[in-house]
Every structure is written in C-alpha cells, then in structure tokens.
C-alpha cells in the first residue's frame, strides 16, 4: 500500500499539507485558532494555512492576514458552510495539497491532534479521516444533543457502510485523490454528505479520537435541535436518493404495491364470503395504490438511468481535476528548472 508521498512529482519531496478553515464573521475567535495551528508536521515538507472568507462583514480577513495565513479565498456574499468547504477543497487542490485538513474557526478542535488525524492518510491507510470527539464528555452539549449526535452518527454509519463514530465532526483529513472525487450538493453542511458519499464511492473512511477545547461561542449550525434534526434527516434522505435511487423508489413502489394488494384481498374476501357488492372504497383505494406503485417503479428505472449519467459526469469531472493537477505540477517543475519563482 502506497502513502501520499507516491503522488508527488519529485520523489525527494515530501507531501504538502494545507489546513483549511471556513470562516464567516470569525474575527473574535480566528486568532486563537490560528495560534494553535502547527507549521511543522512530521512527514510533510510543507504545511500551509488557507482561510475561506464566506462573505464576512467583520475583520476576519484582516485577522487572517495579521496572523500569517498563507492563502485567503473570499466569497463576495455568504454562501453557507457547505459551499465554503468545497471552495476550500478546490483552492487546496489548485495549490498542490497532497493532504487537506479541515477545521473550524471557533477553535473547537484541539490542533495538537492534527498530526494523528493526517497520519492514516499520509501512510496510505485511509482516504478520509474523521476526528471523533468525546461526545459524552463535552460539558456544553445538552443530553438531548449528545443523544442526537450519537443517533445521527449511527444512521450515517448504516447509510454509508463506514465505521465513523462522530459523523457531524468537521475535523477531518482528506487525501488529494479523495478530495478530487468529492461533490457536495447540500447548502447546509458537508459533514454527513461527504461521509455518505465517500462510503458509497468505496473510499476508505476511518475515525481517530480527538480532543476538544473550551466553547468560545454558540454553534451557528445548530440553531435549534428540531431544526438541526430536520435538516440532517433531509440531507441523509437526499443523499440516499442521489446515490441509491433504484433502491429508494423501488422500496416506495414495493410498499404501495403491497398495500394495494392487501386492500384488494380484503375486498375479495368480503365479496366471496358475504356475496355483496359493497366495499367499493376498498376497490378504489387498491386501484389508486397499485397505480402509484407502478408509477414509482417507473420512476425507479428512470432515476437509475439518471444516476448512471451522474456517475459518468463525476468520472469526467474527476479526470479533469487530475489532469489540471498534473498540468500544474508540470508547470511548477518547469519553472523550477528555469529558475523562476
């Protein structure tokens, strides 16, 4: 099994790590977060920082510049966490990252755990590593939130067929190859979707235990438990529809056909035993359900065809990303031979 270093164009050069931080009005906490980030990590030749400014209206960019951030990518308006995450992924790939570590600007995650987070990717043992927080020990998490976090992680594990212990964790390391394959459809959050997507694409996803720091500000993603639960369920169902459309609509068709068949049997039973012409409602309902079941079956076939086309488009996009990366590496190598900076 080959590690990340095998991806480099120059065998003597160690991999490059970029730590990305999506930010929206994080001027008060960003400096604290950056102060803890490492500049040197064993196994990496270069460690850089990248901040994604998601349309901040405060001095987030100024704080980033004053604290030595290497790259700043800006949105002209607020696009949401998921969009900012993917902007960062694209920017890291364009800047030659072999491994990308994503962390939050509120200093929730312990930066000292970044080496252990990146190690499985560096050694070629994983495509994506998700930091598992000690949920039961986090004091500012309510009992209900802890329960929902664990329940949500269980649902994601079942759906993605991975062994991720803390699915909502944004503290994660991603290999270049895996990052080139990721596409986020949600406008809300990337955490659940990327794990389900990675599992469905047969990527190696592992968890490592990580520590957390004290709470600097309330979560902006979880404004209320009902809202977070509703959005998370919608995200999971949506991803399942996208990646398993035939199974999803096939299951709907099976339920409708089953109900229609049972109600039809009920009418037939009364007709044969009582010999009356009543129970017309059962006949109508059975007919409606059987018709809906047939329509759902047709949708399942159509969705499966669309899914095949989507997979083809994703493969084309992945190939384009790889070719662009190779072209960038060749250009950089050429400039180095010519002595350009």
mmCIF file of N, CA and C in Angstrom, residues 114-239:
data_model
loop_
_atom_site.group_PDB
_atom_site.id
_atom_site.type_symbol
_atom_site.label_atom_id
_atom_site.label_comp_id
_atom_site.label_asym_id
_atom_site.label_seq_id
_atom_site.Cartn_x
_atom_site.Cartn_y
_atom_site.Cartn_z
ATOM 1 N N UNK A 114 -3.837 17.299 14.973
ATOM 2 C CA UNK A 114 -3.756 17.303 13.511
ATOM 3 C C UNK A 114 -2.777 16.254 12.985
ATOM 4 N N UNK A 115 -1.590 16.078 13.585
ATOM 5 C CA UNK A 115 -0.689 15.025 13.095
ATOM 6 C C UNK A 115 -1.306 13.626 13.128
ATOM 7 N N UNK A 116 -2.009 13.292 14.217
ATOM 8 C CA UNK A 116 -2.633 11.970 14.295
ATOM 9 C C UNK A 116 -3.811 11.858 13.337
ATOM 10 N N UNK A 117 -4.443 12.983 13.034
ATOM 11 C CA UNK A 117 -5.551 12.993 12.074
ATOM 12 C C UNK A 117 -5.035 12.737 10.659
ATOM 13 N N UNK A 118 -3.899 13.327 10.326
ATOM 14 C CA UNK A 118 -3.358 13.214 8.971
ATOM 15 C C UNK A 118 -2.541 11.943 8.760
ATOM 16 N N UNK A 119 -2.108 11.303 9.829
ATOM 17 C CA UNK A 119 -1.209 10.152 9.719
ATOM 18 C C UNK A 119 -1.777 8.999 8.892
ATOM 19 N N UNK A 120 -3.031 8.552 9.108
ATOM 20 C CA UNK A 120 -3.549 7.443 8.287
ATOM 21 C C UNK A 120 -3.578 7.768 6.797
ATOM 22 N N UNK A 121 -3.851 9.040 6.448
ATOM 23 C CA UNK A 121 -3.842 9.443 5.038
ATOM 24 C C UNK A 121 -2.419 9.453 4.521
ATOM 25 N N UNK A 122 -1.501 9.989 5.309
ATOM 26 C CA UNK A 122 -0.098 10.069 4.925
ATOM 27 C C UNK A 122 0.486 8.686 4.658
ATOM 28 N N UNK A 123 0.089 7.714 5.471
ATOM 29 C CA UNK A 123 0.613 6.349 5.339
ATOM 30 C C UNK A 123 -0.172 5.495 4.349
ATOM 31 N N UNK A 124 -1.168 6.091 3.711
ATOM 32 C CA UNK A 124 -1.938 5.356 2.714
ATOM 33 C C UNK A 124 -2.930 4.380 3.282
ATOM 34 N N UNK A 125 -3.287 4.541 4.555
ATOM 35 C CA UNK A 125 -4.238 3.631 5.197
ATOM 36 C C UNK A 125 -5.678 4.120 5.105
ATOM 37 N N UNK A 126 -5.889 5.355 4.687
ATOM 38 C CA UNK A 126 -7.244 5.914 4.614
ATOM 39 C C UNK A 126 -7.301 7.000 3.557
ATOM 40 N N UNK A 127 -8.492 7.186 2.988
ATOM 41 C CA UNK A 127 -8.735 8.283 2.062
ATOM 42 C C UNK A 127 -9.318 9.489 2.794
ATOM 43 N N UNK A 128 -10.055 9.198 3.858
ATOM 44 C CA UNK A 128 -10.640 10.257 4.675
ATOM 45 C C UNK A 128 -10.586 9.840 6.131
ATOM 46 N N UNK A 129 -10.176 10.763 6.988
ATOM 47 C CA UNK A 129 -10.110 10.500 8.423
ATOM 48 C C UNK A 129 -10.987 11.531 9.136
ATOM 49 N N UNK A 130 -11.889 11.056 9.968
ATOM 50 C CA UNK A 130 -12.804 11.939 10.687
ATOM 51 C C UNK A 130 -12.452 11.893 12.174
ATOM 52 N N UNK A 131 -12.245 13.077 12.758
ATOM 53 C CA UNK A 131 -11.927 13.150 14.173
ATOM 54 C C UNK A 131 -13.146 12.879 15.035
ATOM 55 N N UNK A 132 -13.044 11.896 15.915
ATOM 56 C CA UNK A 132 -14.160 11.520 16.788
ATOM 57 C C UNK A 132 -14.011 12.213 18.135
ATOM 58 N N UNK A 133 -14.918 13.141 18.413
ATOM 59 C CA UNK A 133 -14.885 13.865 19.674
ATOM 60 C C UNK A 133 -15.433 13.002 20.811
ATOM 61 N N UNK A 134 -15.014 13.272 22.037
ATOM 62 C CA UNK A 134 -15.592 12.556 23.187
ATOM 63 C C UNK A 134 -16.950 13.156 23.540
ATOM 64 N N UNK A 135 -17.963 12.815 22.754
ATOM 65 C CA UNK A 135 -19.282 13.447 22.863
ATOM 66 C C UNK A 135 -19.831 13.397 24.290
ATOM 67 N N UNK A 136 -19.707 12.266 24.934
ATOM 68 C CA UNK A 136 -20.279 12.100 26.278
ATOM 69 C C UNK A 136 -19.617 13.003 27.307
ATOM 70 N N UNK A 137 -18.394 13.469 27.029
ATOM 71 C CA UNK A 137 -17.652 14.261 27.995
ATOM 72 C C UNK A 137 -17.714 15.769 27.732
ATOM 73 N N UNK A 138 -18.323 16.176 26.642
ATOM 74 C CA UNK A 138 -18.382 17.608 26.312
ATOM 75 C C UNK A 138 -19.450 18.275 27.167
ATOM 76 N N UNK A 139 -19.027 19.192 28.022
ATOM 77 C CA UNK A 139 -19.927 19.773 29.015
ATOM 78 C C UNK A 139 -20.993 20.675 28.412
ATOM 79 N N UNK A 140 -20.660 21.438 27.367
ATOM 80 C CA UNK A 140 -21.639 22.382 26.829
ATOM 81 C C UNK A 140 -22.633 21.734 25.870
ATOM 82 N N UNK A 141 -22.540 20.411 25.661
ATOM 83 C CA UNK A 141 -23.541 19.683 24.888
ATOM 84 C C UNK A 141 -24.643 19.219 25.839
ATOM 85 N N UNK A 142 -25.882 19.527 25.512
ATOM 86 C CA UNK A 142 -27.003 19.075 26.331
ATOM 87 C C UNK A 142 -27.190 17.573 26.158
ATOM 88 N N UNK A 143 -27.861 16.905 27.114
ATOM 89 C CA UNK A 143 -28.116 15.458 26.971
ATOM 90 C C UNK A 143 -28.846 15.112 25.677
ATOM 91 N N UNK A 144 -29.798 15.969 25.268
ATOM 92 C CA UNK A 144 -30.539 15.715 24.038
ATOM 93 C C UNK A 144 -29.619 15.820 22.821
ATOM 94 N N UNK A 145 -28.739 16.819 22.836
ATOM 95 C CA UNK A 145 -27.812 16.987 21.714
ATOM 96 C C UNK A 145 -26.848 15.813 21.630
ATOM 97 N N UNK A 146 -26.374 15.334 22.769
ATOM 98 C CA UNK A 146 -25.476 14.176 22.786
ATOM 99 C C UNK A 146 -26.174 12.951 22.204
ATOM 100 N N UNK A 147 -27.443 12.767 22.595
ATOM 101 C CA UNK A 147 -28.207 11.637 22.087
ATOM 102 C C UNK A 147 -28.391 11.731 20.577
ATOM 103 N N UNK A 148 -28.736 12.930 20.090
ATOM 104 C CA UNK A 148 -28.957 13.120 18.661
ATOM 105 C C UNK A 148 -27.664 12.959 17.873
ATOM 106 N N UNK A 149 -26.539 13.416 18.446
ATOM 107 C CA UNK A 149 -25.250 13.253 17.784
ATOM 108 C C UNK A 149 -24.939 11.775 17.582
ATOM 109 N N UNK A 150 -25.161 10.986 18.632
ATOM 110 C CA UNK A 150 -24.880 9.550 18.547
ATOM 111 C C UNK A 150 -25.852 8.842 17.606
ATOM 112 N N UNK A 151 -27.126 9.250 17.661
ATOM 113 C CA UNK A 151 -28.123 8.652 16.774
ATOM 114 C C UNK A 151 -27.821 8.985 15.319
ATOM 115 N N UNK A 152 -27.489 10.255 15.070
ATOM 116 C CA UNK A 152 -27.161 10.670 13.709
ATOM 117 C C UNK A 152 -25.944 9.939 13.169
ATOM 118 N N UNK A 153 -24.931 9.753 14.016
ATOM 119 C CA UNK A 153 -23.730 9.033 13.591
ATOM 120 C C UNK A 153 -24.054 7.580 13.253
ATOM 121 N N UNK A 154 -24.958 6.979 14.036
ATOM 122 C CA UNK A 154 -25.361 5.599 13.752
ATOM 123 C C UNK A 154 -26.071 5.495 12.407
ATOM 124 N N UNK A 155 -26.954 6.443 12.124
ATOM 125 C CA UNK A 155 -27.672 6.441 10.848
ATOM 126 C C UNK A 155 -26.688 6.591 9.685
ATOM 127 N N UNK A 156 -25.712 7.494 9.838
ATOM 128 C CA UNK A 156 -24.718 7.710 8.784
ATOM 129 C C UNK A 156 -23.865 6.457 8.592
ATOM 130 N N UNK A 157 -23.510 5.785 9.691
ATOM 131 C CA UNK A 157 -22.724 4.552 9.572
ATOM 132 C C UNK A 157 -23.485 3.501 8.763
ATOM 133 N N UNK A 158 -24.766 3.361 9.056
ATOM 134 C CA UNK A 158 -25.582 2.373 8.342
ATOM 135 C C UNK A 158 -25.727 2.766 6.873
ATOM 136 N N UNK A 159 -25.986 4.042 6.626
ATOM 137 C CA UNK A 159 -26.220 4.513 5.259
ATOM 138 C C UNK A 159 -24.958 4.472 4.414
ATOM 139 N N UNK A 160 -23.821 4.847 5.024
ATOM 140 C CA UNK A 160 -22.570 4.938 4.275
ATOM 141 C C UNK A 160 -21.762 3.651 4.290
ATOM 142 N N UNK A 161 -22.152 2.720 5.187
ATOM 143 C CA UNK A 161 -21.410 1.467 5.358
ATOM 144 C C UNK A 161 -19.969 1.730 5.772
ATOM 145 N N UNK A 162 -19.795 2.725 6.647
ATOM 146 C CA UNK A 162 -18.488 3.031 7.213
ATOM 147 C C UNK A 162 -18.570 2.855 8.725
ATOM 148 N N UNK A 163 -17.443 3.100 9.404
ATOM 149 C CA UNK A 163 -17.408 2.948 10.851
ATOM 150 C C UNK A 163 -17.090 4.291 11.525
ATOM 151 N N UNK A 164 -17.679 5.359 11.008
ATOM 152 C CA UNK A 164 -17.433 6.694 11.547
ATOM 153 C C UNK A 164 -18.167 6.864 12.869
ATOM 154 N N UNK A 165 -17.447 7.231 13.914
ATOM 155 C CA UNK A 165 -18.032 7.342 15.245
ATOM 156 C C UNK A 165 -18.668 8.700 15.503
ATOM 157 N N UNK A 166 -18.222 9.740 14.802
ATOM 158 C CA UNK A 166 -18.719 11.100 15.046
ATOM 159 C C UNK A 166 -18.949 11.790 13.708
ATOM 160 N N UNK A 167 -20.060 11.457 13.059
ATOM 161 C CA UNK A 167 -20.340 11.934 11.706
ATOM 162 C C UNK A 167 -20.418 13.456 11.588
ATOM 163 N N UNK A 168 -20.998 14.193 12.570
ATOM 164 C CA UNK A 168 -21.087 15.650 12.414
ATOM 165 C C UNK A 168 -19.766 16.389 12.613
ATOM 166 N N UNK A 169 -18.696 15.683 12.962
ATOM 167 C CA UNK A 169 -17.409 16.334 13.195
ATOM 168 C C UNK A 169 -16.856 16.931 11.908
ATOM 169 N N UNK A 170 -16.459 18.194 11.977
ATOM 170 C CA UNK A 170 -15.853 18.851 10.824
ATOM 171 C C UNK A 170 -14.346 18.763 10.816
ATOM 172 N N UNK A 171 -13.769 18.115 11.829
ATOM 173 C CA UNK A 171 -12.324 17.966 11.959
ATOM 174 C C UNK A 171 -11.912 16.706 11.219
ATOM 175 N N UNK A 172 -11.350 16.867 10.035
ATOM 176 C CA UNK A 172 -11.065 15.702 9.212
ATOM 177 C C UNK A 172 -9.900 15.950 8.272
ATOM 178 N N UNK A 173 -9.259 14.858 7.871
ATOM 179 C CA UNK A 173 -8.166 14.900 6.898
ATOM 180 C C UNK A 173 -8.599 14.138 5.653
ATOM 181 N N UNK A 174 -8.236 14.668 4.476
ATOM 182 C CA UNK A 174 -8.685 14.097 3.213
ATOM 183 C C UNK A 174 -7.498 14.007 2.262
ATOM 184 N N UNK A 175 -7.341 12.873 1.616
ATOM 185 C CA UNK A 175 -6.275 12.731 0.630
ATOM 186 C C UNK A 175 -6.621 13.522 -0.627
ATOM 187 N N UNK A 176 -5.610 13.793 -1.420
ATOM 188 C CA UNK A 176 -5.841 14.538 -2.656
ATOM 189 C C UNK A 176 -6.799 13.790 -3.573
ATOM 190 N N UNK A 177 -6.585 12.477 -3.698
ATOM 191 C CA UNK A 177 -7.430 11.684 -4.579
ATOM 192 C C UNK A 177 -8.884 11.714 -4.133
ATOM 193 N N UNK A 178 -9.108 11.593 -2.820
ATOM 194 C CA UNK A 178 -10.476 11.624 -2.302
ATOM 195 C C UNK A 178 -11.100 13.001 -2.504
ATOM 196 N N UNK A 179 -10.319 14.056 -2.275
ATOM 197 C CA UNK A 179 -10.831 15.421 -2.447
ATOM 198 C C UNK A 179 -11.250 15.672 -3.887
ATOM 199 N N UNK A 180 -10.527 15.082 -4.831
ATOM 200 C CA UNK A 180 -10.861 15.253 -6.242
ATOM 201 C C UNK A 180 -12.181 14.576 -6.594
ATOM 202 N N UNK A 181 -12.609 13.620 -5.776
ATOM 203 C CA UNK A 181 -13.846 12.882 -6.053
ATOM 204 C C UNK A 181 -15.066 13.460 -5.339
ATOM 205 N N UNK A 182 -14.844 14.355 -4.377
ATOM 206 C CA UNK A 182 -15.954 14.859 -3.572
ATOM 207 C C UNK A 182 -16.766 15.922 -4.303
ATOM 208 N N UNK A 183 -18.087 15.814 -4.166
ATOM 209 C CA UNK A 183 -19.018 16.819 -4.671
ATOM 210 C C UNK A 183 -20.102 16.984 -3.612
ATOM 211 N N UNK A 184 -20.310 18.200 -3.140
ATOM 212 C CA UNK A 184 -21.312 18.443 -2.102
ATOM 213 C C UNK A 184 -22.529 19.114 -2.726
ATOM 214 N N UNK A 185 -23.687 18.494 -2.554
ATOM 215 C CA UNK A 185 -24.934 19.032 -3.102
ATOM 216 C C UNK A 185 -25.671 19.908 -2.091
ATOM 217 N N UNK A 186 -25.488 19.632 -0.819
ATOM 218 C CA UNK A 186 -26.224 20.346 0.222
ATOM 219 C C UNK A 186 -25.737 21.783 0.373
ATOM 220 N N UNK A 187 -26.645 22.687 0.714
ATOM 221 C CA UNK A 187 -26.279 24.067 1.022
ATOM 222 C C UNK A 187 -26.112 24.281 2.519
ATOM 223 N N UNK A 188 -26.406 23.238 3.299
ATOM 224 C CA UNK A 188 -26.426 23.386 4.759
ATOM 225 C C UNK A 188 -25.104 22.969 5.386
ATOM 226 N N UNK A 189 -24.730 21.712 5.245
ATOM 227 C CA UNK A 189 -23.489 21.222 5.831
ATOM 228 C C UNK A 189 -22.898 20.121 4.970
ATOM 229 N N UNK A 190 -21.592 19.998 5.038
ATOM 230 C CA UNK A 190 -20.875 18.999 4.259
ATOM 231 C C UNK A 190 -20.592 17.726 5.059
ATOM 232 N N UNK A 191 -20.743 17.767 6.378
ATOM 233 C CA UNK A 191 -20.227 16.703 7.247
ATOM 234 C C UNK A 191 -20.859 15.342 6.952
ATOM 235 N N UNK A 192 -22.181 15.275 6.958
ATOM 236 C CA UNK A 192 -22.855 13.995 6.733
ATOM 237 C C UNK A 192 -22.740 13.559 5.284
ATOM 238 N N UNK A 193 -22.907 14.505 4.381
ATOM 239 C CA UNK A 193 -22.939 14.176 2.955
ATOM 240 C C UNK A 193 -21.612 13.602 2.464
ATOM 241 N N UNK A 194 -20.499 14.198 2.889
ATOM 242 C CA UNK A 194 -19.199 13.735 2.403
ATOM 243 C C UNK A 194 -18.882 12.315 2.893
ATOM 244 N N UNK A 195 -19.320 11.978 4.106
ATOM 245 C CA UNK A 195 -19.082 10.626 4.618
ATOM 246 C C UNK A 195 -19.911 9.611 3.844
ATOM 247 N N UNK A 196 -21.207 9.913 3.661
ATOM 248 C CA UNK A 196 -22.074 9.001 2.904
ATOM 249 C C UNK A 196 -21.558 8.846 1.477
ATOM 250 N N UNK A 197 -21.155 9.951 0.886
ATOM 251 C CA UNK A 197 -20.635 9.931 -0.478
ATOM 252 C C UNK A 197 -19.349 9.110 -0.562
ATOM 253 N N UNK A 198 -18.451 9.303 0.401
ATOM 254 C CA UNK A 198 -17.190 8.566 0.406
ATOM 255 C C UNK A 198 -17.431 7.068 0.563
ATOM 256 N N UNK A 199 -18.362 6.705 1.461
ATOM 257 C CA UNK A 199 -18.681 5.295 1.646
ATOM 258 C C UNK A 199 -19.261 4.671 0.398
ATOM 259 N N UNK A 200 -20.144 5.390 -0.268
ATOM 260 C CA UNK A 200 -20.773 4.880 -1.477
ATOM 261 C C UNK A 200 -19.791 4.782 -2.637
ATOM 262 N N UNK A 201 -18.696 5.547 -2.570
ATOM 263 C CA UNK A 201 -17.671 5.501 -3.613
ATOM 264 C C UNK A 201 -16.517 4.581 -3.239
ATOM 265 N N UNK A 202 -16.732 3.771 -2.186
ATOM 266 C CA UNK A 202 -15.751 2.777 -1.746
ATOM 267 C C UNK A 202 -14.425 3.389 -1.312
ATOM 268 N N UNK A 203 -14.477 4.591 -0.763
ATOM 269 C CA UNK A 203 -13.273 5.172 -0.176
ATOM 270 C C UNK A 203 -13.067 4.587 1.218
ATOM 271 N N UNK A 204 -11.823 4.588 1.657
ATOM 272 C CA UNK A 204 -11.505 4.095 2.997
ATOM 273 C C UNK A 204 -11.676 5.245 3.995
ATOM 274 N N UNK A 205 -12.694 5.138 4.831
ATOM 275 C CA UNK A 205 -13.003 6.180 5.819
ATOM 276 C C UNK A 205 -12.790 5.604 7.207
ATOM 277 N N UNK A 206 -11.958 6.282 7.998
ATOM 278 C CA UNK A 206 -11.674 5.810 9.357
ATOM 279 C C UNK A 206 -11.876 6.951 10.351
ATOM 280 N N UNK A 207 -11.977 6.597 11.616
ATOM 281 C CA UNK A 207 -12.104 7.576 12.696
ATOM 282 C C UNK A 207 -10.890 7.489 13.609
ATOM 283 N N UNK A 208 -10.480 8.631 14.129
ATOM 284 C CA UNK A 208 -9.439 8.658 15.164
ATOM 285 C C UNK A 208 -9.950 9.548 16.299
ATOM 286 N N UNK A 209 -9.669 9.202 17.535
ATOM 287 C CA UNK A 209 -10.125 10.042 18.653
ATOM 288 C C UNK A 209 -9.389 11.371 18.680
ATOM 289 N N UNK A 210 -10.125 12.445 18.914
ATOM 290 C CA UNK A 210 -9.529 13.779 19.023
ATOM 291 C C UNK A 210 -10.083 14.473 20.266
ATOM 292 N N UNK A 211 -9.370 15.491 20.706
ATOM 293 C CA UNK A 211 -9.790 16.269 21.870
ATOM 294 C C UNK A 211 -10.461 17.564 21.424
ATOM 295 N N UNK A 212 -11.173 18.184 22.331
ATOM 296 C CA UNK A 212 -11.837 19.451 22.040
ATOM 297 C C UNK A 212 -11.405 20.505 23.053
ATOM 298 N N UNK A 213 -11.500 21.754 22.646
ATOM 299 C CA UNK A 213 -11.195 22.878 23.528
ATOM 300 C C UNK A 213 -12.479 23.429 24.137
ATOM 301 N N UNK A 214 -12.328 24.418 24.985
ATOM 302 C CA UNK A 214 -13.487 25.050 25.595
ATOM 303 C C UNK A 214 -14.342 25.773 24.571
ATOM 304 N N UNK A 215 -15.597 25.950 24.891
ATOM 305 C CA UNK A 215 -16.553 26.581 23.984
ATOM 306 C C UNK A 215 -16.333 28.089 23.956
ATOM 307 N N UNK A 216 -15.983 28.646 22.772
ATOM 308 C CA UNK A 216 -15.754 30.087 22.636
ATOM 309 C C UNK A 216 -17.003 30.839 22.202
ATOM 310 N N UNK A 217 -17.898 30.151 21.513
ATOM 311 C CA UNK A 217 -19.151 30.773 21.072
ATOM 312 C C UNK A 217 -20.174 29.688 20.802
ATOM 313 N N UNK A 218 -21.476 30.029 20.812
ATOM 314 C CA UNK A 218 -22.512 29.035 20.499
ATOM 315 C C UNK A 218 -22.404 28.574 19.052
ATOM 316 N N UNK A 219 -22.840 27.364 18.799
ATOM 317 C CA UNK A 219 -22.815 26.829 17.443
ATOM 318 C C UNK A 219 -23.766 27.609 16.541
ATOM 319 N N UNK A 220 -23.285 27.939 15.341
ATOM 320 C CA UNK A 220 -24.135 28.632 14.375
ATOM 321 C C UNK A 220 -24.868 27.652 13.488
ATOM 322 N N UNK A 221 -24.369 26.435 13.444
ATOM 323 C CA UNK A 221 -25.002 25.425 12.599
ATOM 324 C C UNK A 221 -26.230 24.842 13.287
ATOM 325 N N UNK A 222 -26.128 24.615 14.606
ATOM 326 C CA UNK A 222 -27.240 24.040 15.371
ATOM 327 C C UNK A 222 -27.965 25.175 16.091
ATOM 328 N N UNK A 223 -28.845 25.869 15.381
ATOM 329 C CA UNK A 223 -29.589 26.966 15.987
ATOM 330 C C UNK A 223 -30.673 26.448 16.923
ATOM 331 N N UNK A 224 -31.216 25.287 16.591
ATOM 332 C CA UNK A 224 -32.183 24.622 17.463
ATOM 333 C C UNK A 224 -32.148 23.137 17.139
ATOM 334 N N UNK A 225 -32.426 22.304 18.140
ATOM 335 C CA UNK A 225 -32.371 20.859 17.937
ATOM 336 C C UNK A 225 -33.372 20.393 16.870
ATOM 337 N N UNK A 226 -34.648 20.854 16.920
ATOM 338 C CA UNK A 226 -35.598 20.414 15.883
ATOM 339 C C UNK A 226 -35.158 20.798 14.476
ATOM 340 N N UNK A 227 -34.623 22.025 14.324
ATOM 341 C CA UNK A 227 -34.175 22.478 13.015
ATOM 342 C C UNK A 227 -32.998 21.637 12.520
ATOM 343 N N UNK A 228 -32.045 21.378 13.413
ATOM 344 C CA UNK A 228 -30.872 20.584 13.032
ATOM 345 C C UNK A 228 -31.283 19.154 12.672
ATOM 346 N N UNK A 229 -32.198 18.598 13.444
ATOM 347 C CA UNK A 229 -32.663 17.234 13.183
ATOM 348 C C UNK A 229 -33.365 17.152 11.836
ATOM 349 N N UNK A 230 -34.225 18.140 11.561
ATOM 350 C CA UNK A 230 -34.956 18.149 10.296
ATOM 351 C C UNK A 230 -34.011 18.264 9.107
ATOM 352 N N UNK A 231 -33.044 19.168 9.212
ATOM 353 C CA UNK A 231 -32.088 19.360 8.114
ATOM 354 C C UNK A 231 -31.208 18.132 7.915
ATOM 355 N N UNK A 232 -30.800 17.507 9.022
ATOM 356 C CA UNK A 232 -29.933 16.332 8.925
ATOM 357 C C UNK A 232 -30.666 15.162 8.279
ATOM 358 N N UNK A 233 -31.914 14.939 8.690
ATOM 359 C CA UNK A 233 -32.716 13.860 8.101
ATOM 360 C C UNK A 233 -32.920 14.112 6.610
ATOM 361 N N UNK A 234 -33.212 15.360 6.252
ATOM 362 C CA UNK A 234 -33.405 15.701 4.845
ATOM 363 C C UNK A 234 -32.131 15.448 4.048
ATOM 364 N N UNK A 235 -30.977 15.801 4.624
ATOM 365 C CA UNK A 235 -29.699 15.589 3.947
ATOM 366 C C UNK A 235 -29.442 14.112 3.712
ATOM 367 N N UNK A 236 -29.681 13.289 4.733
ATOM 368 C CA UNK A 236 -29.446 11.850 4.611
ATOM 369 C C UNK A 236 -30.356 11.235 3.553
ATOM 370 N N UNK A 237 -31.642 11.589 3.588
ATOM 371 C CA UNK A 237 -32.594 11.052 2.605
ATOM 372 C C UNK A 237 -32.215 11.508 1.202
ATOM 373 N N UNK A 238 -31.831 12.765 1.080
ATOM 374 C CA UNK A 238 -31.478 13.295 -0.237
ATOM 375 C C UNK A 238 -30.267 12.578 -0.828
ATOM 376 N N UNK A 239 -29.239 12.352 0.002
ATOM 377 C CA UNK A 239 -28.055 11.661 -0.481
ATOM 378 C C UNK A 239 -28.381 10.219 -0.848
#
